[in-house]
Coordinates of C-alpha atoms in Angstrom, one line a residue:
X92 CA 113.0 107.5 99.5
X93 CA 113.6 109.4 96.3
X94 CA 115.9 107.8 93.7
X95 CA 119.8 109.0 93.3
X96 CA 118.3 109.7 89.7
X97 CA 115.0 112.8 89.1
X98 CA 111.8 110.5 88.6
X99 CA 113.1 107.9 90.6
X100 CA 112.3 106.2 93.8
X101 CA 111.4 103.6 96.4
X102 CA 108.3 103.4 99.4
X103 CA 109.0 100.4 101.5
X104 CA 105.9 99.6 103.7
X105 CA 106.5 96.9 106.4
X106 CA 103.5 95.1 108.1
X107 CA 103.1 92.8 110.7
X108 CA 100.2 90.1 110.6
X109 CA 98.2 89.4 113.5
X110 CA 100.3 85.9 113.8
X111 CA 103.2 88.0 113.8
X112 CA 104.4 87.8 110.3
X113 CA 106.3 89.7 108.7
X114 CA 105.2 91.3 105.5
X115 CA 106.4 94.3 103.3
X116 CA 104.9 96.2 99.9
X117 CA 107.9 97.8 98.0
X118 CA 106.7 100.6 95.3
X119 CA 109.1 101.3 92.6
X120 CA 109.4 103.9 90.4
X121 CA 112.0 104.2 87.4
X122 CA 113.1 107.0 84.8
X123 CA 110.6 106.2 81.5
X124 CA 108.9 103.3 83.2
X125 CA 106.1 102.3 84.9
X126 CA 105.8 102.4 88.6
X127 CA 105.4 99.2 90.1
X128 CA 104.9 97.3 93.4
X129 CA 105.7 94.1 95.2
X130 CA 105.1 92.2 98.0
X131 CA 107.4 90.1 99.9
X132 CA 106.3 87.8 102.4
X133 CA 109.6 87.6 105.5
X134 CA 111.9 89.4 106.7
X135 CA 113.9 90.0 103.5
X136 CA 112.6 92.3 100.9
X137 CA 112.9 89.6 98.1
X138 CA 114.6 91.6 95.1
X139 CA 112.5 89.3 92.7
X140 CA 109.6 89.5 94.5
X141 CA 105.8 90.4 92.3
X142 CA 102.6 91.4 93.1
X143 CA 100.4 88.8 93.7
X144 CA 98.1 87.1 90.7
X145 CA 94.8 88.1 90.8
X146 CA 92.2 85.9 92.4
X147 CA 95.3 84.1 95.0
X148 CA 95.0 83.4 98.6
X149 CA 97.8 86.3 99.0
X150 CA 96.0 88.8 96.6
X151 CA 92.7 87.7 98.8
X152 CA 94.4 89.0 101.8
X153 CA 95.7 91.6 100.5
X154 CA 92.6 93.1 98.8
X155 CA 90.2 92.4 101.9
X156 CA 92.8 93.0 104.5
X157 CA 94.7 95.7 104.1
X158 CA 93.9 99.3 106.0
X159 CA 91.9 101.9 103.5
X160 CA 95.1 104.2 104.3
X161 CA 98.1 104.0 106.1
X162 CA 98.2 105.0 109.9
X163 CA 99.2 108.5 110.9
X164 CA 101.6 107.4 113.4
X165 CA 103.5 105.1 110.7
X166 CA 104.5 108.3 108.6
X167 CA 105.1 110.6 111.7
X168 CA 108.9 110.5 111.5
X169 CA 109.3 111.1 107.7
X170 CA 109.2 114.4 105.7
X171 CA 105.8 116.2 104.3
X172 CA 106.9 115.2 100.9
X173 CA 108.1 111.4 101.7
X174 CA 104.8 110.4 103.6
X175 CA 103.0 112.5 100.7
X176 CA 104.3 109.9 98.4
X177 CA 104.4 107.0 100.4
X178 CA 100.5 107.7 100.6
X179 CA 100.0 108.3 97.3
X180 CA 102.0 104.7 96.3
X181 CA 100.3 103.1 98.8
X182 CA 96.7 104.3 97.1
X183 CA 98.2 102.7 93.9
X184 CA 98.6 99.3 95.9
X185 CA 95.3 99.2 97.0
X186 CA 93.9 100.7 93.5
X187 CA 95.8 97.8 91.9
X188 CA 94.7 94.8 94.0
X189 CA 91.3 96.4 93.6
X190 CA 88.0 95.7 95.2
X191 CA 87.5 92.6 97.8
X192 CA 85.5 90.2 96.1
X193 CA 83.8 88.9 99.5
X194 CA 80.1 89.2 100.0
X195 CA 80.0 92.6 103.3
X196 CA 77.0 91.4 105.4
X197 CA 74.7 94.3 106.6

């Protein structure tokens, strides 16, 4: 969602593990800062919420688990320009967390 103020905004991504879990990624994006994301782990988008240390079991996850992109069918129902961004911030999550350190067998 764009911010109230230009430069500003929020993409909210909400997952589901396969036990079920909740999880979401919020991206945010301030007038003269830098844009940054968090993950909260529940139901409730925790307001104090980071993204996870380097080298942790949740960064693990995240970095090995995640999908490459974002399904089609999750953005369907939003604007051009909002899924063009929530694309784009979810390209910075996976940019950030990096590449998964585990060994790919052939």
């Amino acid at each position: 969602m764009p911010g109230t103020i230009i430069g500003e905004g929020e993409t909210q991504i909400f997952m589901e593990t396969e036990n079920g879990s909740p999880i979401s990624i919020t991206v945010l994006k301030r007038a003269g800062q830098q844009k940054f994301w968090a993950v909260s782990l529940g139901e409730i988008v925790d307001e104090a919420a980071r993204a996870p240390v380097r080298n942790s079991l949740l960064w693990y996850r995240l970095a090995c688990f995640l999908p490459r992109q974002l399904p089609g069918s999750a953005l369907a129902s939003d604007s051009p320009a909002n899924a063009r961004q929530a694309r784009s911030d979810y390209q910075m999550v996976l940019d950030d967390l990096g590449n998964c350190p585990r060994s790919r067998q052939p």
